[in-house]
XYZ file of C-alpha atoms in Angstrom:
222
model
C 137.526 90.577 95.366
C 134.583 89.182 97.292
C 134.909 88.250 100.967
C 131.451 86.819 101.499
C 129.899 83.347 101.414
C 126.547 82.949 99.675
C 125.330 80.343 102.148
C 125.940 82.823 104.969
C 124.624 86.046 103.432
C 121.689 84.803 101.356
C 119.362 83.917 104.241
C 120.078 87.283 105.834
C 119.190 89.218 102.627
C 116.142 87.025 101.954
C 114.488 87.925 105.284
C 114.424 91.552 104.163
C 113.253 93.387 101.047
C 115.106 95.030 98.241
C 113.800 98.306 99.647
C 115.953 97.889 102.732
C 118.987 97.128 100.622
C 118.288 100.070 98.381
C 118.263 102.387 101.438
C 121.525 100.808 102.658
C 123.126 101.379 99.268
C 122.042 105.036 99.447
C 123.572 105.330 102.885
C 127.000 104.202 101.643
C 126.808 106.450 98.576
C 126.011 103.785 95.991
C 122.956 105.612 94.547
C 122.699 103.977 91.112
C 122.314 100.304 91.933
C 118.617 99.787 91.395
C 117.025 98.427 88.176
C 113.821 100.250 87.308
C 110.943 98.598 85.427
C 111.997 94.929 85.770
C 109.395 92.791 87.522
C 108.701 89.110 88.094
C 106.935 87.604 85.005
C 105.132 85.071 87.214
C 104.391 84.833 90.938
C 107.932 83.647 91.658
C 109.904 83.896 94.898
C 112.740 86.385 95.485
C 116.237 85.425 94.379
C 119.659 86.421 95.740
C 123.087 85.383 94.535
C 126.198 86.232 92.561
C 125.773 87.617 89.051
C 126.551 85.535 85.977
C 126.518 88.340 83.449
C 125.570 88.032 79.732
C 125.477 90.655 77.010
C 123.303 90.120 73.913
C 123.487 92.098 70.662
C 121.478 92.157 67.424
C 122.366 89.357 65.033
C 124.742 90.367 62.220
C 128.324 89.592 61.415
C 129.025 87.834 64.734
C 128.416 84.103 64.413
C 127.728 81.663 67.221
C 127.942 77.899 67.210
C 125.451 77.378 70.078
C 122.373 79.408 71.013
C 123.683 81.835 73.625
C 121.236 80.699 76.326
C 122.763 77.199 76.262
C 126.291 78.628 76.681
C 124.921 80.489 79.670
C 123.317 77.453 81.224
C 126.530 75.438 80.587
C 128.514 78.142 82.423
C 126.099 78.600 85.359
C 127.157 77.427 88.810
C 124.846 76.534 91.699
C 123.496 79.735 93.330
C 124.134 81.988 90.357
C 121.617 84.639 89.220
C 121.852 85.055 85.487
C 121.901 88.770 84.473
C 121.013 89.397 80.789
C 121.865 92.707 79.261
C 119.405 92.785 76.338
C 119.617 96.626 76.104
C 115.949 96.989 77.177
C 114.739 95.367 73.972
C 110.978 94.590 74.181
C 110.731 93.414 70.570
C 113.043 90.426 70.696
C 113.230 87.624 73.258
C 116.066 87.682 75.763
C 115.311 84.410 77.646
C 113.090 81.369 77.067
C 111.785 78.150 78.495
C 114.351 75.591 77.284
C 117.308 77.545 78.592
C 115.446 78.200 81.800
C 115.136 74.471 82.338
C 118.844 73.984 81.419
C 119.860 76.682 83.932
C 117.651 75.256 86.650
C 119.290 71.871 86.173
C 122.730 73.614 86.547
C 121.624 75.049 89.908
C 121.059 78.673 88.846
C 118.555 80.501 91.108
C 116.882 82.542 88.368
C 117.337 85.031 85.578
C 116.844 88.790 85.320
C 116.576 90.381 81.884
C 116.816 93.939 80.749
C 114.322 93.308 78.000
C 111.582 90.849 77.143
C 111.213 87.092 77.661
C 108.974 84.323 76.415
C 107.642 80.923 77.568
C 106.338 82.073 80.873
C 104.424 78.799 81.278
C 107.735 76.947 81.230
C 109.180 79.169 83.936
C 106.207 78.406 86.137
C 106.366 74.691 85.461
C 110.115 74.621 86.228
C 109.520 76.826 89.277
C 112.346 78.975 87.887
C 112.183 82.679 88.816
C 112.454 85.140 85.900
C 112.331 88.901 86.064
C 112.024 91.039 82.933
C 110.606 94.232 81.510
C 107.948 92.407 79.496
C 107.018 89.379 77.447
C 107.084 88.690 73.713
C 106.204 85.601 71.625
C 108.999 86.177 69.045
C 112.169 84.077 69.110
C 115.671 85.523 69.424
C 117.004 83.087 66.867
C 118.437 84.975 63.823
C 117.572 88.212 65.673
C 119.892 88.288 68.714
C 123.234 86.675 69.511
C 125.354 86.393 72.647
C 128.186 88.899 72.491
C 129.925 88.181 75.814
C 129.549 86.232 79.054
C 131.067 86.935 82.490
C 131.898 90.468 81.551
C 130.825 93.913 82.824
C 127.354 94.732 81.528
C 124.913 97.597 81.753
C 121.540 96.610 83.144
C 118.852 99.298 83.174
C 121.653 101.831 83.517
C 123.403 99.957 86.347
C 126.949 98.729 85.880
C 126.961 95.036 86.884
C 130.201 92.987 87.191
C 130.494 89.200 87.399
C 130.153 88.146 91.028
C 128.210 91.233 92.175
C 125.343 90.327 94.420
C 121.877 90.333 92.767
C 118.759 90.598 94.953
C 115.354 90.620 93.250
C 111.832 90.636 94.660
C 108.404 92.082 93.798
C 109.746 95.618 94.427
C 112.509 95.366 91.849
C 116.198 94.482 91.658
C 119.249 95.788 93.498
C 122.856 95.117 92.659
C 125.501 95.159 95.401
C 129.173 95.390 94.281
C 130.983 92.225 95.274
C 133.434 93.995 97.546
C 130.684 95.902 99.480
C 128.284 93.044 100.265
C 128.984 92.606 103.958
C 129.008 96.360 104.583
C 125.676 96.946 102.780
C 124.150 93.860 104.438
C 124.920 95.039 107.965
C 123.357 98.470 107.262
C 120.287 96.947 105.550
C 119.726 94.714 108.600
C 119.835 97.772 110.852
C 117.313 99.605 108.628
C 115.084 96.511 108.480
C 115.068 96.106 112.249
C 114.287 99.792 112.761
C 111.316 99.667 110.314
C 109.971 96.420 111.812
C 109.967 98.052 115.245
C 107.940 100.988 113.870
C 105.442 98.622 112.258
C 105.030 96.722 115.499
C 104.238 99.970 117.368
C 101.750 101.136 114.729
C 100.028 97.704 114.743
C 99.784 97.929 118.496
C 97.732 101.153 118.038
C 100.283 103.863 118.695
C 99.749 107.128 116.891
C 101.894 107.096 113.702
C 103.005 110.690 114.189
C 104.365 109.719 117.631
C 106.078 106.745 116.074
C 107.644 108.950 113.451
C 108.939 111.411 115.996
C 110.265 108.669 118.249
C 112.170 106.894 115.503
C 113.083 109.932 113.368
C 112.114 108.091 110.131
C 112.659 111.141 107.921
C 116.213 111.333 109.205
C 116.680 107.615 109.319
C 119.388 107.499 106.689
C 122.707 108.798 107.908
């Protein structure tokens, strides 16, 4: 059960970086919430919102009436971040331009893919953020199908549930369990403020070793 409002928490997350949130997750014992190797595929802004989860599987006996990406776009609600479990596949496309446009029109903030994507030029034209492990020209049609939507997925080894908070920037992606968002946010804000104070002192010319001793950076995580 989530007790947070996106309109209230999103601006607070977006003033920080995923690094601050990762440190906060470590502090509360959630040490496996970071996706490794997924980066923005164009110079897009950070995204932060509840997860709309999707799991893809290789095409085979399972039939689908609609291309899975269109089902996802039809399901998306304003503010959602679409999370595609494509099992790290770099050979077959996990997200493309047409469904990015459809998702943007539905109000989704962006898409993160554990795998490859294509149509980067469409993402840029739509100003639709997409994060992935790589790019590939090859279509998913007749190669991949949507197995499930709004279900628990595995993304780069992280368990992600529908409604978990997704925060992605140039550093990577963090996932905050829906019931821990306010707790993690408060700690991340404390960490962010602490680090900003250290940067201000260093920029003012103070010796970095003195700054380190003053703030106890090495022992900063409780």
